[in-house]
CSV table of C-alpha atoms and ligand atoms in Angstrom, one decimal:
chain,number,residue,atom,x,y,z
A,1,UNK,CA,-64.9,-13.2,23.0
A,2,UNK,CA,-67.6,-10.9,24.1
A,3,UNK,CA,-70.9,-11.8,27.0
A,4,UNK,CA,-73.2,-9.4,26.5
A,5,UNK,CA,-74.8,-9.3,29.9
A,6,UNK,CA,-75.5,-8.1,33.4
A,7,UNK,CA,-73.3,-8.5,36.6
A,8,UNK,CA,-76.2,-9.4,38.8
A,9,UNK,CA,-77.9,-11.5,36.3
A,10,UNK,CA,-78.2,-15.3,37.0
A,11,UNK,CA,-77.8,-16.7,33.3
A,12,UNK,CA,-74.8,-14.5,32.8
A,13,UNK,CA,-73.2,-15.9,35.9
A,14,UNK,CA,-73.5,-19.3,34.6
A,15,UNK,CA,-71.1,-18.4,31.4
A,16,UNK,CA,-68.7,-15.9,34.0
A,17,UNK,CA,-68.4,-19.1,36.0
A,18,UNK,CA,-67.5,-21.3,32.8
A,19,UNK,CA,-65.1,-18.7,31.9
A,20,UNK,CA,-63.7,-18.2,35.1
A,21,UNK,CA,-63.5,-22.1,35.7
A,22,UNK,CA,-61.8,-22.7,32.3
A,23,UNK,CA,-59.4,-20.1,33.0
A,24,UNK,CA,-60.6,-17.7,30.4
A,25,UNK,CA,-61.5,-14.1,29.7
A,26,UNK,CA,-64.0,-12.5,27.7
A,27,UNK,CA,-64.7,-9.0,27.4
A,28,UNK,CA,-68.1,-8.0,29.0
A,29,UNK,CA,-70.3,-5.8,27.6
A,30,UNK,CA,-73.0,-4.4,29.8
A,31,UNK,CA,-76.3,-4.4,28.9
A,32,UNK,CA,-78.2,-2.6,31.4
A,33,UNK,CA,-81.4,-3.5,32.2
A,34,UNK,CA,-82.5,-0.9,34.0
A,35,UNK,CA,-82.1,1.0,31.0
A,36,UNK,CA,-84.2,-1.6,29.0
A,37,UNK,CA,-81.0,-1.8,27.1
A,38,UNK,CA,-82.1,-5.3,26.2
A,39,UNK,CA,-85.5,-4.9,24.7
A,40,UNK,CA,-83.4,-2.1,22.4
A,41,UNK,CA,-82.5,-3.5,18.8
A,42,UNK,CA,-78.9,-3.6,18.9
A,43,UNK,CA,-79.0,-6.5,22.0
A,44,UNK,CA,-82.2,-7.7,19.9
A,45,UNK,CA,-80.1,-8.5,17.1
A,46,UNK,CA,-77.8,-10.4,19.6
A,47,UNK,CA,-80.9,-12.4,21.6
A,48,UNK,CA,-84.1,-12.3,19.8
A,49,UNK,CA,-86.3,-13.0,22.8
A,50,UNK,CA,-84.7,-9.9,24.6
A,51,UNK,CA,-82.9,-11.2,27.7
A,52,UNK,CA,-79.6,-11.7,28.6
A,53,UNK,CA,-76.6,-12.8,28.1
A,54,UNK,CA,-75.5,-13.1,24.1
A,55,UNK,CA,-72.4,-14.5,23.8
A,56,UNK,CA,-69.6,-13.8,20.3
A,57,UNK,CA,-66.9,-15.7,20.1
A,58,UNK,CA,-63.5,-14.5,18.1
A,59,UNK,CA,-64.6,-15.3,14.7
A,60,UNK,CA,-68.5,-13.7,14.8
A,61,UNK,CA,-70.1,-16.8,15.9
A,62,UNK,CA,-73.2,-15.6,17.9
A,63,UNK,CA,-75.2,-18.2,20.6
A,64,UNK,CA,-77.7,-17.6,23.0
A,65,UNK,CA,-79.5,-18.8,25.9
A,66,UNK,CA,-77.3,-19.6,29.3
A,67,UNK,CA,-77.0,-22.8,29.2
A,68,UNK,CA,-75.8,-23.7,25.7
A,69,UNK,CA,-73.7,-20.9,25.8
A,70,UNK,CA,-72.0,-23.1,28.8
A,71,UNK,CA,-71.9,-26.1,27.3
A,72,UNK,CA,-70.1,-24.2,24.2
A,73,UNK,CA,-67.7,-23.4,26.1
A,74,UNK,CA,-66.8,-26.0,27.9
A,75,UNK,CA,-66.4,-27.9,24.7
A,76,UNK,CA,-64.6,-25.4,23.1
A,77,UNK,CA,-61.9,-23.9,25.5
A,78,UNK,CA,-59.3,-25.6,27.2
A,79,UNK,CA,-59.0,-25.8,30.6
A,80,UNK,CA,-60.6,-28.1,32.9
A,81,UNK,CA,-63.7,-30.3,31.5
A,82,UNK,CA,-66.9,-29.4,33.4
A,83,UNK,CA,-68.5,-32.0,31.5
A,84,UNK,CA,-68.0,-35.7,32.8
A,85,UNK,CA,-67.1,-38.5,30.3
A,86,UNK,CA,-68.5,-41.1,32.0
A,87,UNK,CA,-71.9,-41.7,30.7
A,88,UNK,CA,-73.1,-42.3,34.1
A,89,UNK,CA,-71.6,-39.4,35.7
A,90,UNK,CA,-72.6,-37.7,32.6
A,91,UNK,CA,-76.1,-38.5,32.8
A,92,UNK,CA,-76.1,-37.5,36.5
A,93,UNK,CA,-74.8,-34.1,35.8
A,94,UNK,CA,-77.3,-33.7,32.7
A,95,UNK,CA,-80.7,-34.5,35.9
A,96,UNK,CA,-79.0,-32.1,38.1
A,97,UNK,CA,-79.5,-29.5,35.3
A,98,UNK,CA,-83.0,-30.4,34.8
A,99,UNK,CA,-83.7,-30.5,38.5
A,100,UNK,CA,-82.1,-27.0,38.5
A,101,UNK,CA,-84.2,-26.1,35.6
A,102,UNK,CA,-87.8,-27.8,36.5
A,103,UNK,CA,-88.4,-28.0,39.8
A,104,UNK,CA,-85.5,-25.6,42.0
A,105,UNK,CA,-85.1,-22.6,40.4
A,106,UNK,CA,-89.0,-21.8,39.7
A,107,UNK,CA,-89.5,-22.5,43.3
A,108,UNK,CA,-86.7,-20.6,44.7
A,109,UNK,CA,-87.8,-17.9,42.3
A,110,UNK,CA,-90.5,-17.3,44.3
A,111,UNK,CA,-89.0,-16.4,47.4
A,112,UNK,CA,-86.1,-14.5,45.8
A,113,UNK,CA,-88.9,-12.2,44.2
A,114,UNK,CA,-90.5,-11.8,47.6
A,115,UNK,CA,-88.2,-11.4,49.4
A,116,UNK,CA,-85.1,-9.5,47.3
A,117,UNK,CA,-86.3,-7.9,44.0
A,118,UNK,CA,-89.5,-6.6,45.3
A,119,UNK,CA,-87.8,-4.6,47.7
A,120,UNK,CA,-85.2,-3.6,46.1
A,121,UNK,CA,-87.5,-2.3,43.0
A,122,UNK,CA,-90.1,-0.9,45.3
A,123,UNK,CA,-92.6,-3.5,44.3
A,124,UNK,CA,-94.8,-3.5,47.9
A,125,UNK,CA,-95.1,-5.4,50.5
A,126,UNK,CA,-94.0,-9.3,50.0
A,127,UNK,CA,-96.7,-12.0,49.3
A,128,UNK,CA,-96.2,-14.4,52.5
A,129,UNK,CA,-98.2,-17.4,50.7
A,130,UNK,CA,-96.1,-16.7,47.3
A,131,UNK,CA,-93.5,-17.4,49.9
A,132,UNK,CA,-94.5,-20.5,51.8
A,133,UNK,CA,-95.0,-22.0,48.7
A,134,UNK,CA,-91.7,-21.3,47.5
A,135,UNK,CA,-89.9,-22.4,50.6
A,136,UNK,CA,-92.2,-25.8,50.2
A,137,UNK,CA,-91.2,-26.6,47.1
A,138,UNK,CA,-87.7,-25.8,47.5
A,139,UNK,CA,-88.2,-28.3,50.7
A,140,UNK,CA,-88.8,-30.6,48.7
A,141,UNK,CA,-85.9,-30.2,46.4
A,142,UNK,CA,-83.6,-30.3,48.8
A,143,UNK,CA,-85.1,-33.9,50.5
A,144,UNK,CA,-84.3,-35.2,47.2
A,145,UNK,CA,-81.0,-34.2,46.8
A,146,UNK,CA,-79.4,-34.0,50.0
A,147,UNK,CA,-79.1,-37.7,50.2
A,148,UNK,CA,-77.3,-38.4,46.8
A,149,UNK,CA,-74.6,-35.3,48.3
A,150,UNK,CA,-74.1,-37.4,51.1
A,151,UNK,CA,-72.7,-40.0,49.0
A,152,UNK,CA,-70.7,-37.8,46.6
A,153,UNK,CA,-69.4,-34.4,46.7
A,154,UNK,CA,-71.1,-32.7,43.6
A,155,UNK,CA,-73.7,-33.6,41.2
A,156,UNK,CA,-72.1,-36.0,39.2
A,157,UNK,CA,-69.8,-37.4,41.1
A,158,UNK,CA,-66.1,-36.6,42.0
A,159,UNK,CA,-65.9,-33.7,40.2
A,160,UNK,CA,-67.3,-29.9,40.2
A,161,UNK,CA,-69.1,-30.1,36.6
A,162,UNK,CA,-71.7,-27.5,34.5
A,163,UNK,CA,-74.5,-28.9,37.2
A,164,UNK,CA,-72.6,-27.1,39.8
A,165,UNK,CA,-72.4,-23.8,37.3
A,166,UNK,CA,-76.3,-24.1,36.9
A,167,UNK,CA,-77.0,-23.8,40.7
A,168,UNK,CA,-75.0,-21.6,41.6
A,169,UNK,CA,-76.7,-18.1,41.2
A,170,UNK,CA,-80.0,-19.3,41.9
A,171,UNK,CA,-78.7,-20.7,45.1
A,172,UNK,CA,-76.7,-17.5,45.8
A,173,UNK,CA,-80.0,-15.2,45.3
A,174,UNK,CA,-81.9,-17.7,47.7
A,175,UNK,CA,-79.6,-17.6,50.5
A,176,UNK,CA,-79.3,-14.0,49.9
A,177,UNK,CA,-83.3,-14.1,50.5
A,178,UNK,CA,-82.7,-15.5,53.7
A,179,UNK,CA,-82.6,-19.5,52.9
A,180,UNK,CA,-79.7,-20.2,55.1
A,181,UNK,CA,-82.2,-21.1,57.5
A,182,UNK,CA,-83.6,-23.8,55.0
A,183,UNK,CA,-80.5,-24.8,53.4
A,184,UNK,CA,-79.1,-25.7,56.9
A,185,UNK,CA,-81.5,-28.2,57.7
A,186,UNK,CA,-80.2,-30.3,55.0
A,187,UNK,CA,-76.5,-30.6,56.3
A,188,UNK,CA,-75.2,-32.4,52.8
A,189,UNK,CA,-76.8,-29.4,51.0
A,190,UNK,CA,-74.7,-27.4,53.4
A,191,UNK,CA,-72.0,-28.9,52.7
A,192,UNK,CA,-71.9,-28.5,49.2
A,193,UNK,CA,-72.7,-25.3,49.3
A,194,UNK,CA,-70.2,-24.4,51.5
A,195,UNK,CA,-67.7,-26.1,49.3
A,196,UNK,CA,-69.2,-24.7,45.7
A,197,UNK,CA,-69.7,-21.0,46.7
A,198,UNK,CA,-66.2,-20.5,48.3
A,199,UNK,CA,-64.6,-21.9,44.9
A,200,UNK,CA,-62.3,-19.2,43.3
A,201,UNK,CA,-64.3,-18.6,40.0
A,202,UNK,CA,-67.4,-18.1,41.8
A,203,UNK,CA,-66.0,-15.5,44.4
A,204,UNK,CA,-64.9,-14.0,41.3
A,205,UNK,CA,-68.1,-13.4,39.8
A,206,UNK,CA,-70.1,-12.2,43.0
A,207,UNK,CA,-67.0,-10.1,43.4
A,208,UNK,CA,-66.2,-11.9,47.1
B,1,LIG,N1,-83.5,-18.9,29.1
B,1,LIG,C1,-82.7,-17.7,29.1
B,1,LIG,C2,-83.2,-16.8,30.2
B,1,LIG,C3,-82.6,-15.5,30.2
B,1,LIG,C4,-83.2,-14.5,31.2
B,1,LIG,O1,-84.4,-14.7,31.6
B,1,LIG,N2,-82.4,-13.5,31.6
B,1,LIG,C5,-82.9,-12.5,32.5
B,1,LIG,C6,-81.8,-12.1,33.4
B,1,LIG,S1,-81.1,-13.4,34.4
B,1,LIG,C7,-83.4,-11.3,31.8
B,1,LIG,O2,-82.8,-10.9,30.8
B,1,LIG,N3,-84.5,-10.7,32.3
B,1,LIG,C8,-85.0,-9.5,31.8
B,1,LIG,C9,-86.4,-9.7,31.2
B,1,LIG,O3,-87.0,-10.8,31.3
B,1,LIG,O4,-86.9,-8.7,30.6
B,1,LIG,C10,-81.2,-18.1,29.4
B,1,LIG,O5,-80.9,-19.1,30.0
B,1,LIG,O6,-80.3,-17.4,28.9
């Protein structure tokens, strides 16, 4: 098995974390964006829209985008299911996703770009409204959720499933772009998070 990917990326987390959680390696092949490696044709061939990761299993199969790439692996490799099979817990795990997807992630974007790529890449000085805005709608997230965590400990339910994978490096990039502050307002937020980030797979990817 083969990710084509980036350490630092946040999609190629998601399938390090599935590996890591089903107990599994895969060999990683760097694609360095810095280089523009991915806009070249050999990772084209791999991920025709020219991001990472790609992923190729044993036999040649070839798949794309982060979070099928999960959910092919958690249906394929043995190990621990991340994937409920209750159809409630199933469906909760399937919202938190989309929540991740929708209305998290493009918010805490925002504020990650700010406040941690810009400066890093030498973009300028950060855009405090592009900020507020983030923060606000990232607010508003966590209102929603924080309650449902008080009741159970992960998304969708009992167990640590692919909702938890999903979050995980946006959350990791947000805290790194000082949302602590945020995060700790919402003390079942902070809760979780203090249990999901301290997990073994995941200090294994950020290379804790
Ligand atoms: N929907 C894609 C998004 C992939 C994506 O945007 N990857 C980022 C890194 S996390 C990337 O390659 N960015 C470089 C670019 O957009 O040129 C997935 O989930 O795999």
């Amino acid at each position: 098995m083969k990710v084509y990917g980036h350490p630092m990326s946040t999609c190629t987390r998601k399938v390090l974390t599935t590996l890591a959680e089903k107990g599994h390696e895969a060999q990683f092949v760097l694609v360095d964006l810095m280089k523009g490696e991915h806009k070249q044709p050999a990772h084209v061939a791999r991920q025709p829209f020219g991001v990472i990761p790609a992923f190729e299993d044993d036999d040649g199969f070839m798949i794309y985008e982060s979070r099928a790439i999960i959910r092919y692996l958690d249906r394929k490799l043995p190990g621990p299911s991340l994937t409920p099979s209750n159809p409630q817990a199933y469906g909760r795990m399937e919202q938190s996703i989309s929540v991740e997807q929708s209305y998290f992630t493009p918010a805490a974007m925002k504020v990650i770009w700010e406040r941690f790529f810009k400066p890093h890449m030498g973009g300028g000085t950060a855009d405090e409204a592009r900020i507020a805005e983030g923060l606000q709608g990232v607010e508003k997230v966590f209102a929603i959720i924080d309650p449902v965590l008080g009741k159970q400990q992960y998304f969708a339910g009992d167990s640590f499933s692919l909702a938890e994978v999903s979050w995980l490096p946006y959350m990791e990039f947000f805290v790194a772009s000082g949302g602590m502050e945020l995060i700790g307002k919402y003390k079942n937020v902070a809760a979780w998070w203090e249990r999901v980030s301290t997990r073994p797979s995941w200090k294994k990817v950020t290379g804790r």
